[in-house]
mmCIF file of C-alpha atoms and ligand atoms in Angstrom:
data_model
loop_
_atom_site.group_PDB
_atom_site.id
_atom_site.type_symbol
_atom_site.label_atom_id
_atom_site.label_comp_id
_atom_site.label_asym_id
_atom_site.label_seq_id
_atom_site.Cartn_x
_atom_site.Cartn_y
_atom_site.Cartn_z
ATOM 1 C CA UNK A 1 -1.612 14.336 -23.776
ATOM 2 C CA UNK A 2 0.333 16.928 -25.257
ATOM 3 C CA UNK A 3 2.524 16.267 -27.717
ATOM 4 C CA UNK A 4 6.094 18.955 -28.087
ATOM 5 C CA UNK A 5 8.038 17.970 -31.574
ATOM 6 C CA UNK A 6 11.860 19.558 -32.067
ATOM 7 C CA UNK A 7 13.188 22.487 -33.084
ATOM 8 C CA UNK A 8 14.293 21.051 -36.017
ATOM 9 C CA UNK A 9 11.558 18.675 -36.790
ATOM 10 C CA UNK A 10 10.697 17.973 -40.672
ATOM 11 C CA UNK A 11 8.432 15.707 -41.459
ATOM 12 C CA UNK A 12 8.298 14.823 -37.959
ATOM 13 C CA UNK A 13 4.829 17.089 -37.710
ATOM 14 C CA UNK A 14 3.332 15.143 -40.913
ATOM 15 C CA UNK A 15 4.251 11.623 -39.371
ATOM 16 C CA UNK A 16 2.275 12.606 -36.373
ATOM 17 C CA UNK A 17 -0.690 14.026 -37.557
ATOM 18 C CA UNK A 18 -1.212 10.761 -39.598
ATOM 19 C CA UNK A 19 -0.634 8.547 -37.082
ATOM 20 C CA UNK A 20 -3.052 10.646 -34.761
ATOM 21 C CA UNK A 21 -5.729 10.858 -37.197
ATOM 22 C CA UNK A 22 -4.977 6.588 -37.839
ATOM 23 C CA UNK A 23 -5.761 6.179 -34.151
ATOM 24 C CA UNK A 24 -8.917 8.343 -34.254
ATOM 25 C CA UNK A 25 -7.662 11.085 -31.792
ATOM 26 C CA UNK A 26 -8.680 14.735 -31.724
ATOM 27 C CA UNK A 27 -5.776 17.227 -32.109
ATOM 28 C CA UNK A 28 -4.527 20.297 -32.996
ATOM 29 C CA UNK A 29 -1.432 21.295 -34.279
ATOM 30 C CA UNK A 30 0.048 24.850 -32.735
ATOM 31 C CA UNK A 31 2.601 26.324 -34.557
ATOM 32 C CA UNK A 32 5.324 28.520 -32.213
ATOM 33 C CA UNK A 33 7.748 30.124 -32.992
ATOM 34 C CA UNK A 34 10.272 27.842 -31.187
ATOM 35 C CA UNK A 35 8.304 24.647 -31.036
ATOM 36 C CA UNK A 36 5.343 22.797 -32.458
ATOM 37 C CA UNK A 37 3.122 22.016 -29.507
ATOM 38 C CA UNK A 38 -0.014 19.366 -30.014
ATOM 39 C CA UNK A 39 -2.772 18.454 -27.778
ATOM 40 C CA UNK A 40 -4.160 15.489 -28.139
ATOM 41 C CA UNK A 41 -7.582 14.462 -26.732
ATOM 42 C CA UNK A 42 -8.550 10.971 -26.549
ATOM 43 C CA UNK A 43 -8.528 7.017 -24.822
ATOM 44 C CA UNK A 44 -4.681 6.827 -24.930
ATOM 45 C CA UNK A 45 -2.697 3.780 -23.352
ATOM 46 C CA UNK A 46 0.353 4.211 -21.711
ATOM 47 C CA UNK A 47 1.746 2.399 -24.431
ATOM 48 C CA UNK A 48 0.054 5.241 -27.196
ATOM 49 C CA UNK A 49 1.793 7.551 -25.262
ATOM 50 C CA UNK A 50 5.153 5.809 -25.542
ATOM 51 C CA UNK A 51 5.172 4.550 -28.826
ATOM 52 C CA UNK A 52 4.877 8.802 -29.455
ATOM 53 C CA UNK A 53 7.245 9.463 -27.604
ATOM 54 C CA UNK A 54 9.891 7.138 -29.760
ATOM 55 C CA UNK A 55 8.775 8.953 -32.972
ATOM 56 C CA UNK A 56 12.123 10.668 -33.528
ATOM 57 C CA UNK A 57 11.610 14.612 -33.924
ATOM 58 C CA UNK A 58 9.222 14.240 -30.574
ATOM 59 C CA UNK A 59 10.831 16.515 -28.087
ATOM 60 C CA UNK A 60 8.698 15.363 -25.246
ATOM 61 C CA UNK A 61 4.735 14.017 -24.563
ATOM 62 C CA UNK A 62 3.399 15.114 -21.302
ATOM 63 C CA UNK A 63 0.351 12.936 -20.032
ATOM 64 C CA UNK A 64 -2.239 15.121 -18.607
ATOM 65 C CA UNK A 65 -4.616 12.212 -17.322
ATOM 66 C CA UNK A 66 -3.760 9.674 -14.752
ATOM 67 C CA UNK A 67 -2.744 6.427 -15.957
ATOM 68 C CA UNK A 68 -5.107 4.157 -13.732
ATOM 69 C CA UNK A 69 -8.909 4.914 -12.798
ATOM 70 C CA UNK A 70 -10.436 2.372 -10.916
ATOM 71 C CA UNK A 71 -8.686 3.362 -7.966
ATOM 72 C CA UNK A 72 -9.189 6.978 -8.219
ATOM 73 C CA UNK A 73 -12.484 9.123 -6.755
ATOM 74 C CA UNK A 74 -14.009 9.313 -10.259
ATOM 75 C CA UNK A 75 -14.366 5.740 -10.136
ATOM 76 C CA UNK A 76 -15.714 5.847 -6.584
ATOM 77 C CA UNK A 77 -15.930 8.116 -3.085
ATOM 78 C CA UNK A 78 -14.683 6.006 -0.903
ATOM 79 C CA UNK A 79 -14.216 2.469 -0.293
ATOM 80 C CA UNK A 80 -15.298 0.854 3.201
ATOM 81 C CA UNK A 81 -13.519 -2.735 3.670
ATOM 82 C CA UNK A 82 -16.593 -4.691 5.789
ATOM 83 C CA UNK A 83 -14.619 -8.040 7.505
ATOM 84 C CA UNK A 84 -17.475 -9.174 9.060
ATOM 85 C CA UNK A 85 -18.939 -9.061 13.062
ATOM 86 C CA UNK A 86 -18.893 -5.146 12.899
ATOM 87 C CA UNK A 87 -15.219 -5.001 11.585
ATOM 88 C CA UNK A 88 -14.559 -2.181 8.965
ATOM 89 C CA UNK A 89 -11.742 -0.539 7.731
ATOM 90 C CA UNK A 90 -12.009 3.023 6.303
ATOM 91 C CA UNK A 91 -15.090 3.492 8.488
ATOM 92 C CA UNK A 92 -13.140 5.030 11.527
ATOM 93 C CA UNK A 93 -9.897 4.349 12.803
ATOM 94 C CA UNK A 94 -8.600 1.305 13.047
ATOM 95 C CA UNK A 95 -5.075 -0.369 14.704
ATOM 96 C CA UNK A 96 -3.982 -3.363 13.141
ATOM 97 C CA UNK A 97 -1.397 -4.751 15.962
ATOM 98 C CA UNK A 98 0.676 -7.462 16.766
ATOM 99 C CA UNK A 99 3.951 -8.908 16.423
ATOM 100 C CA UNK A 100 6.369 -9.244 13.336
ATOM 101 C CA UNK A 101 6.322 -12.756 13.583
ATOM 102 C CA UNK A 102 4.272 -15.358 15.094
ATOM 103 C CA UNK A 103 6.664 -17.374 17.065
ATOM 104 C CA UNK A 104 4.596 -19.814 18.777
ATOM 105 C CA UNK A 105 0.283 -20.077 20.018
ATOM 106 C CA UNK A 106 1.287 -19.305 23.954
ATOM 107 C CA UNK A 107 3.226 -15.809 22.759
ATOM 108 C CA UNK A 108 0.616 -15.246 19.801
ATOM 109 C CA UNK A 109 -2.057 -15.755 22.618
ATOM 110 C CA UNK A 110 -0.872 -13.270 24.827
ATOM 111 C CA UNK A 111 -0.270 -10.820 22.375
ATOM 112 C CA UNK A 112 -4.034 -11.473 21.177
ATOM 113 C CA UNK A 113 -5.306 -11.428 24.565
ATOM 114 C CA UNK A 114 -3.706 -8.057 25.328
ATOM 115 C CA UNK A 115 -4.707 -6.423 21.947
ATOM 116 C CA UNK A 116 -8.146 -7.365 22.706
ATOM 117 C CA UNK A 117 -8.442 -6.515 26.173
ATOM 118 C CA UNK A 118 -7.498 -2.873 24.668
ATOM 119 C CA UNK A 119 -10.526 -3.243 22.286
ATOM 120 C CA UNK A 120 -8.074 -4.237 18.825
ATOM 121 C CA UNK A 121 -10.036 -5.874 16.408
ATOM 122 C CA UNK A 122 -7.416 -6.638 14.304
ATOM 123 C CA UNK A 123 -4.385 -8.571 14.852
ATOM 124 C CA UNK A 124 -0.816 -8.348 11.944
ATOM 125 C CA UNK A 125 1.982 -11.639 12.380
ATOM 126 C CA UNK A 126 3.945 -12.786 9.815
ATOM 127 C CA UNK A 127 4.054 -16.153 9.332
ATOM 128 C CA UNK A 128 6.033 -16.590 5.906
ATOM 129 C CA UNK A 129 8.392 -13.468 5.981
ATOM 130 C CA UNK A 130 10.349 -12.180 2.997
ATOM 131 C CA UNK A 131 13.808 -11.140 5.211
ATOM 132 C CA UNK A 132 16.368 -9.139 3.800
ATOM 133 C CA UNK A 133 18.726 -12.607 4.995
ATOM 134 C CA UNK A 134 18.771 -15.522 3.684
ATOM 135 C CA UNK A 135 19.645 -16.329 7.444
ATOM 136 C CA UNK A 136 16.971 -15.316 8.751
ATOM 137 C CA UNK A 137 13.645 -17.021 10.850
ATOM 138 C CA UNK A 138 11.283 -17.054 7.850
ATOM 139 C CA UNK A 139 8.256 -18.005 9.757
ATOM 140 C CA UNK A 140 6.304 -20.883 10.988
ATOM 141 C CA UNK A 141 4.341 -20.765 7.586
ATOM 142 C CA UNK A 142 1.185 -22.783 7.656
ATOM 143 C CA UNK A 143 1.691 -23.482 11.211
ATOM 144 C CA UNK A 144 1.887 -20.276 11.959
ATOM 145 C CA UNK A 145 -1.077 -19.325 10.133
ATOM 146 C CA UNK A 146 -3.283 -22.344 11.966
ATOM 147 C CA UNK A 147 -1.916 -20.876 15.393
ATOM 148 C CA UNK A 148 -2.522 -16.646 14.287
ATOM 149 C CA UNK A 149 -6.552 -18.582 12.917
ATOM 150 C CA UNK A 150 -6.839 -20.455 16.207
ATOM 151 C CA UNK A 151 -5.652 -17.588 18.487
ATOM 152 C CA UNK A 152 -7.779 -15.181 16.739
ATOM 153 C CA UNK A 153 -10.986 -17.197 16.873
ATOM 154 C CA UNK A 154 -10.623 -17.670 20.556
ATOM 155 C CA UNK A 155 -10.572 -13.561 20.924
ATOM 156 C CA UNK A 156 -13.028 -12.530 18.219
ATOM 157 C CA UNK A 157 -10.277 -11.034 16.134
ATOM 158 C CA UNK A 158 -9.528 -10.435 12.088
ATOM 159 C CA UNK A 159 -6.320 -11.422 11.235
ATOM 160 C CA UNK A 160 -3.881 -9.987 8.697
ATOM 161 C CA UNK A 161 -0.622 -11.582 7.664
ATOM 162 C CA UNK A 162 1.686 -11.432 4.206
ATOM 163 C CA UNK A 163 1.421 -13.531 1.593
ATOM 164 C CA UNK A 164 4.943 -14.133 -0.056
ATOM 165 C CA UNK A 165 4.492 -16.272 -3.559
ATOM 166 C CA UNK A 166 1.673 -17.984 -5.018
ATOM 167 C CA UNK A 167 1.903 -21.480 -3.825
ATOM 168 C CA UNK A 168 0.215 -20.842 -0.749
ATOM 169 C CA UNK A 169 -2.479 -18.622 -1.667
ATOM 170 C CA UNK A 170 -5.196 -21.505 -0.812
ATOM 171 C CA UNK A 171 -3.865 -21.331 2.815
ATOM 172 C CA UNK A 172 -4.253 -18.121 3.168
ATOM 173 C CA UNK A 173 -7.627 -17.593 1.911
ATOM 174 C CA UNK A 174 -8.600 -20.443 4.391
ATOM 175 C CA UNK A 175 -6.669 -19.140 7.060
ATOM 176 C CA UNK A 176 -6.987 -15.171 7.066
ATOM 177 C CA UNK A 177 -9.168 -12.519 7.158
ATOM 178 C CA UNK A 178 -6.862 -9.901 5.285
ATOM 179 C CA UNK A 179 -4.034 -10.764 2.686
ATOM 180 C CA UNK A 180 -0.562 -8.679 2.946
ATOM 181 C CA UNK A 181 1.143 -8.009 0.090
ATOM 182 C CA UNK A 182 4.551 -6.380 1.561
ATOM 183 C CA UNK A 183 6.745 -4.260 0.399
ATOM 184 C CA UNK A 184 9.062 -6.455 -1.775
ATOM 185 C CA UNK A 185 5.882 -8.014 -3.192
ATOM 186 C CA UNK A 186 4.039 -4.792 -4.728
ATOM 187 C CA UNK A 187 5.387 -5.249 -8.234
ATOM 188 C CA UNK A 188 4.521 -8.761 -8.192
ATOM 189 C CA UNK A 189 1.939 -8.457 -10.789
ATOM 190 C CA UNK A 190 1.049 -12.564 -11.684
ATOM 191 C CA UNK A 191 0.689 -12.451 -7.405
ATOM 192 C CA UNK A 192 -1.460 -9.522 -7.580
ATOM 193 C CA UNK A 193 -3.591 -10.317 -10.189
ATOM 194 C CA UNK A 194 -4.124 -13.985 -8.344
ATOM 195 C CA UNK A 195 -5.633 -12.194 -5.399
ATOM 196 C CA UNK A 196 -7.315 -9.895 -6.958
ATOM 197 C CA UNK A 197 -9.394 -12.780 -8.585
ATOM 198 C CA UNK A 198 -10.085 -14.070 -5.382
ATOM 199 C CA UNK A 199 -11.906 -11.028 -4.369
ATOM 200 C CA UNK A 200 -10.469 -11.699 -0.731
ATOM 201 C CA UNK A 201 -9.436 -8.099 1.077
ATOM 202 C CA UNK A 202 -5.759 -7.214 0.777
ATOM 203 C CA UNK A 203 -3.312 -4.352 2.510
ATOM 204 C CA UNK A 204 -0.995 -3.493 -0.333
ATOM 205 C CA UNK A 205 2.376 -2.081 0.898
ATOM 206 C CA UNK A 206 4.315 0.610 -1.117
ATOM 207 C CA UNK A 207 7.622 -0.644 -2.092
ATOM 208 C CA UNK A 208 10.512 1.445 -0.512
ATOM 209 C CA UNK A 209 11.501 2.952 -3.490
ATOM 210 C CA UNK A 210 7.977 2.852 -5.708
ATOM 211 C CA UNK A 211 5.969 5.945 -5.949
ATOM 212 C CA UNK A 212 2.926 7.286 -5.556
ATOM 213 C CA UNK A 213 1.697 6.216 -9.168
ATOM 214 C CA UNK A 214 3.923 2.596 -9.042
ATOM 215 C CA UNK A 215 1.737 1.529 -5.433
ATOM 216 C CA UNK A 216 -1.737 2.763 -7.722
ATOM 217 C CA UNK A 217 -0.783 1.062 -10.378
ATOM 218 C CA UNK A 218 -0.472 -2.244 -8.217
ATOM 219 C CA UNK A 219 -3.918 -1.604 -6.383
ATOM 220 C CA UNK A 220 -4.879 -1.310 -10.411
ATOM 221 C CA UNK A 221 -4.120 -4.775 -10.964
ATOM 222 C CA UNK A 222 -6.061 -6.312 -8.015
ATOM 223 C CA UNK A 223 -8.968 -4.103 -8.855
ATOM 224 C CA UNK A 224 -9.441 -4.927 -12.661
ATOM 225 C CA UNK A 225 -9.536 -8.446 -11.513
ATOM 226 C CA UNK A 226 -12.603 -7.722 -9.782
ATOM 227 C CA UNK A 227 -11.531 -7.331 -6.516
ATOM 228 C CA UNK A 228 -11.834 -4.076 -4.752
ATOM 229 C CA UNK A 229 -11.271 -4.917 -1.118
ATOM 230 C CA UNK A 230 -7.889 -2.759 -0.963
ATOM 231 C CA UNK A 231 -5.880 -0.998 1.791
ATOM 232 C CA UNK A 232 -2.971 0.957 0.577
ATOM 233 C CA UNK A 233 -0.383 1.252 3.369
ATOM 234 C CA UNK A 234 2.258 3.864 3.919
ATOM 235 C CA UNK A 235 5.643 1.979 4.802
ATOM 236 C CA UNK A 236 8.187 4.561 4.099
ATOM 237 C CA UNK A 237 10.675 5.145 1.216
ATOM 238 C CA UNK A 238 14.351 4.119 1.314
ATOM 239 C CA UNK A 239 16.902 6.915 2.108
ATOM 240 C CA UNK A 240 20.395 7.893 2.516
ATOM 241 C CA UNK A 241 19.774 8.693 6.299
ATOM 242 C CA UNK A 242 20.564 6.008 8.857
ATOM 243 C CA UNK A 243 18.856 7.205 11.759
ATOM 244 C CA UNK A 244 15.787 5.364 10.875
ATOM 245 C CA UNK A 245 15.034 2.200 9.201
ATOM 246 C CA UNK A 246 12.855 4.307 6.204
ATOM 247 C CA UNK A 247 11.815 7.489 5.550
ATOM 248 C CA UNK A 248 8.146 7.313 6.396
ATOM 249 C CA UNK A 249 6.543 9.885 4.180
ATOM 250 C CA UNK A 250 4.142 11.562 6.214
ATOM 251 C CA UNK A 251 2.720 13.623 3.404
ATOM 252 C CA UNK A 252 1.438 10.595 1.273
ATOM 253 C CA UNK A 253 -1.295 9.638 3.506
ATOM 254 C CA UNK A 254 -2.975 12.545 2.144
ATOM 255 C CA UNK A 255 -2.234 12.703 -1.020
ATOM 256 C CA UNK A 256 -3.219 9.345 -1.000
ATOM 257 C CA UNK A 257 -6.922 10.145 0.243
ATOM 258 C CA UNK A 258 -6.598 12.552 -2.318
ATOM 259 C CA UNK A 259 -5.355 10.775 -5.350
ATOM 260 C CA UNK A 260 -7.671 7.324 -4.307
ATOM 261 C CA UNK A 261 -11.141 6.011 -2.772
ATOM 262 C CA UNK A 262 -9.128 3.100 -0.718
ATOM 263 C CA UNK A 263 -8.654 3.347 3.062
ATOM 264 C CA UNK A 264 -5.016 4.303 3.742
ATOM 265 C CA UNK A 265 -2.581 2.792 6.725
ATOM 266 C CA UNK A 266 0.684 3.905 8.223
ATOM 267 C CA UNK A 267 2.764 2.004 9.054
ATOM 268 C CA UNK A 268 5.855 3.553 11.362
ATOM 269 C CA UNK A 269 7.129 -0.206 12.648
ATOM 270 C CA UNK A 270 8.456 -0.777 9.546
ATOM 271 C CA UNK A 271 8.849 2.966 8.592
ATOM 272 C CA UNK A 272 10.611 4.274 11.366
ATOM 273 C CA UNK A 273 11.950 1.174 12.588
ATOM 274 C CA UNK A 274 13.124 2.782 16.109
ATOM 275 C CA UNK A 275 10.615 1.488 18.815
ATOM 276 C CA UNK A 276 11.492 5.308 20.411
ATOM 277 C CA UNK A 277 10.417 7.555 17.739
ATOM 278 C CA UNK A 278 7.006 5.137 16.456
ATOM 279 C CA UNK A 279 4.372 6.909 19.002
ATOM 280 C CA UNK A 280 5.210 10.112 18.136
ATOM 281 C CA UNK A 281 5.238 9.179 14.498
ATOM 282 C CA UNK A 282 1.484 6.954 15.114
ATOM 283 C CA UNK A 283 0.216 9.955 16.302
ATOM 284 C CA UNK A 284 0.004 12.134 13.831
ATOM 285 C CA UNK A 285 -2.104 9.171 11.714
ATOM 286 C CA UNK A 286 -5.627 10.757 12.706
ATOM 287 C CA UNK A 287 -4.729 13.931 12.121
ATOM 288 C CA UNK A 288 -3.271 13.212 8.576
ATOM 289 C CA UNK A 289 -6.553 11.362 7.984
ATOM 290 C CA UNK A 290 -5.494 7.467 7.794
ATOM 291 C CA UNK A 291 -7.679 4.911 8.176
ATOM 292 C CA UNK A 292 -5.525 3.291 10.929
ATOM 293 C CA UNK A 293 -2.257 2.130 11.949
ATOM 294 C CA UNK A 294 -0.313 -1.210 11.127
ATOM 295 C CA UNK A 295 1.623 -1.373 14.215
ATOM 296 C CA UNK A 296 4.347 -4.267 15.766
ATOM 297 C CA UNK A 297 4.080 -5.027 19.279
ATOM 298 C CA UNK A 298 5.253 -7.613 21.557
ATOM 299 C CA UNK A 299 5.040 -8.396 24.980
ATOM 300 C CA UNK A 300 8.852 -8.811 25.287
ATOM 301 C CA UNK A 301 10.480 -6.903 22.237
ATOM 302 C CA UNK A 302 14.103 -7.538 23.392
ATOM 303 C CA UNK A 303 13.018 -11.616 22.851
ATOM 304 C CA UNK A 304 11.550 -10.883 19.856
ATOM 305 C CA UNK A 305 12.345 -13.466 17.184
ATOM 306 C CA UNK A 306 11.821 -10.335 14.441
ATOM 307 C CA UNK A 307 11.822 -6.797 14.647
ATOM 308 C CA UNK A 308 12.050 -6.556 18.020
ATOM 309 C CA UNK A 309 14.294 -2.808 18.182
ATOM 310 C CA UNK A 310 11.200 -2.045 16.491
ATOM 311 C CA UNK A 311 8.027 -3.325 18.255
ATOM 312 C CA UNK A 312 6.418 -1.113 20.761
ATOM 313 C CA UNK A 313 6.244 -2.832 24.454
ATOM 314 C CA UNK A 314 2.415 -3.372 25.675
ATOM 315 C CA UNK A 315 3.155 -0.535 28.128
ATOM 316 C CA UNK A 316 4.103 1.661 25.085
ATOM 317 C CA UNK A 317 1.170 0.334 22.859
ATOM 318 C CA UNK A 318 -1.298 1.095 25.531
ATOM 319 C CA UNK A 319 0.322 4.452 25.742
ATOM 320 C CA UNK A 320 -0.541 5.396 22.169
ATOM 321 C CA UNK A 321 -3.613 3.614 21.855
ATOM 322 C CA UNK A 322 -4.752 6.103 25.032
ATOM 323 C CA UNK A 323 -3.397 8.987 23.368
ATOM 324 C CA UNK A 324 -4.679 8.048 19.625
ATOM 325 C CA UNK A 325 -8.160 7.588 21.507
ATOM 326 C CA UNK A 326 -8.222 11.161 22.860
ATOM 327 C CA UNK A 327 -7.377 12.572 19.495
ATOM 328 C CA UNK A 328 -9.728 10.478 17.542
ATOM 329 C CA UNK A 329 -12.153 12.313 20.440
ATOM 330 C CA UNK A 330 -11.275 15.493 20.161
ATOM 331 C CA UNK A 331 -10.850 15.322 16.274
ATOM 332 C CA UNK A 332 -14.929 14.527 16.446
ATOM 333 C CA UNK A 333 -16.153 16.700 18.731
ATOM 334 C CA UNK A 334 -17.611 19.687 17.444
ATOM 335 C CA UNK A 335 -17.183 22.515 20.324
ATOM 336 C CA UNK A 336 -14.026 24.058 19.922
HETATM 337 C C1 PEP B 1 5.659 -6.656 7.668
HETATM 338 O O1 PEP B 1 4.692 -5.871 7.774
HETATM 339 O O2 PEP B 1 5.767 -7.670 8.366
HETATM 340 C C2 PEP B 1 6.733 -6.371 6.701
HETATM 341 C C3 PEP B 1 7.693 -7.233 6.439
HETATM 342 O O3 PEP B 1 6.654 -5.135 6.157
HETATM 343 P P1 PEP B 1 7.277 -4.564 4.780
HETATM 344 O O4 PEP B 1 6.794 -5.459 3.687
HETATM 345 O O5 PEP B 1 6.704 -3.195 4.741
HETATM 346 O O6 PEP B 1 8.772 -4.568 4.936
HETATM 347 MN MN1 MN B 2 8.289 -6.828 10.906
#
């Protein structure tokens, strides 16, 4: 941390260097000619660092260190998510596919059996959704989770679907291979810290307006509870362009990978929100070096009960699981 005091700061250099030497930090005081600079090294909190900053005479403390660790590389390399049967995530590319919502077991079943037949191992529904409307479908909830487990089991598949509050956590860790926490969920810390005790694997979704360090600081929580089964997922930011549902940052998939051990996901459903522009947006996921895709699909996306203008047609899916396939290909062969 470095600490910047005033122009004008009397005293204000004293009250710091007592309070840094109470707290046992090393420092050093730098007189300039305009300002008084300090760097600090030590263990500081978030909170240190803000209880300096409200020390009046403090012009401005910059943090030089990251304020989480257990997500970042010098915790760990990389994280690989094992689900079971041969089923990893962050160990080669992955689609997680499927519908918004599951709306009954004979649509959920054709989904699955399409989504298998491509060679998916992974099928997304929601089954308690968090809609923008209060007048809304909001799911089959534990129905719908009993149909995506039933479904699922009949096709070999690992399910994912979003969790929205607390009360039915024991349902879901019955019922589902991966936990979502969705967008309007990532800053629900009591939530987070719940299924982070229960060690069971979880795809976190950056909030549309949280950044980079907000989504870390989320995948923080779950992890100091013990639980380090994470996939952070790209969902895009909200904007003050129309012409798609998000702004899918393309860039933070990287940085991401950069910044954290934890598989990464895009997500353009939900992202770019136009079934039209989602394949060209999927694929450029291998090359920006995600983990996978989450990706909405439905056999009829005009019927859709949620989502539809959004979810890819199997035709289209099949499309872009072709394509992804001959870039994942190309990406690992080594003669050209
Ligand atoms: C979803 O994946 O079904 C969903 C609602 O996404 P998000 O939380 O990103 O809006
Ligand atoms: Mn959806």
């Amino acid at each position: 941390m470095i600490i910047v005091l005033k122009r004008e700061s009397k005293g204000t250099s004293e009250e710091i260097r007592h309070r840094l030497m109470a707290g046992g930090f090393q420092f050093n005081v730098l007189e300039g000619v305009k300002y008084t600079v300090i760097p600090v090294v030590g263990d500081l909190t978030s909170s240190d660092i803000n209880r300096f900053r409200s020390v009046p005479g403090v012009e401005k403390v910059l943090r030089i260190s990251m304020p989480y660790y257990m997500v970042t590389k010098e915790y760990r390399q990389r994280t690989v998510i094992d689900l079971g049967d041969g089923v990893k995530i962050g160990d080669g590319f992955q689609f997680i596919a499927g519908p918004s919502s599951v709306e009954s077991e004979e649509s959920f079943d054709r989904i699955a059996s399409f989504l298998s037949g491509l060679g998916v191992k992974l099928i997304r529904g929601g089954t308690y959704k968090m809609r923008s409307s209060p007048y809304s479908f909001e799911g089959l909830g534990d129905e719908g989770l009993q149909i995506m487990r039933t479904v699922a089991n009949r096709y070999g598949l690992k399910t994912v679907s979003e969790i929205v509050d607390l009360r039915s956590l024991d349902h879901f860790l019955e019922q589902v291979d991966v936990i979502q926490v969705g967008a309007r969920n990532m800053y629900n810390f009591p939530l987070l810290r719940e299924i982070g005790r229960s060690g069971k694997p979880v795809l976190l979704k950056r909030a549309p307006a949280a950044r980079m360090e907000d989504l870390l600081l989320s995948a923080e929580h779950i992890m100091l509870e013990g639980n380090e089964n994470i996939i952070l997922c790209e969902r895009g930011s909200l904007s003050f362009d129309e012409v798609t549902r998000s702004a899918v940052n393309i860039a933070a998939v990287p940085v991401m990978k950069d910044l954290s051990h934890l598989p990464v996901l895009l997500d353009p459903s939900h992202g770019v929100g136009v079934a039209r522009y989602i394949p060209a947006v999927s694929e450029a996921a291998p090359l920006l070096g995600a983990d996978g895709l989450l990706i909405e699909v439905h056999f009829d996306p005009s019927n859709a009960i949620s989502d539809g203008f959004q979810s890819l047609s199997f035709e289209e899916f099949s499309r872009l699981h072709g394509r992804i396939g001959k870039t994942l290909s190309c990406l690992s062969c080594s003669s050209c």
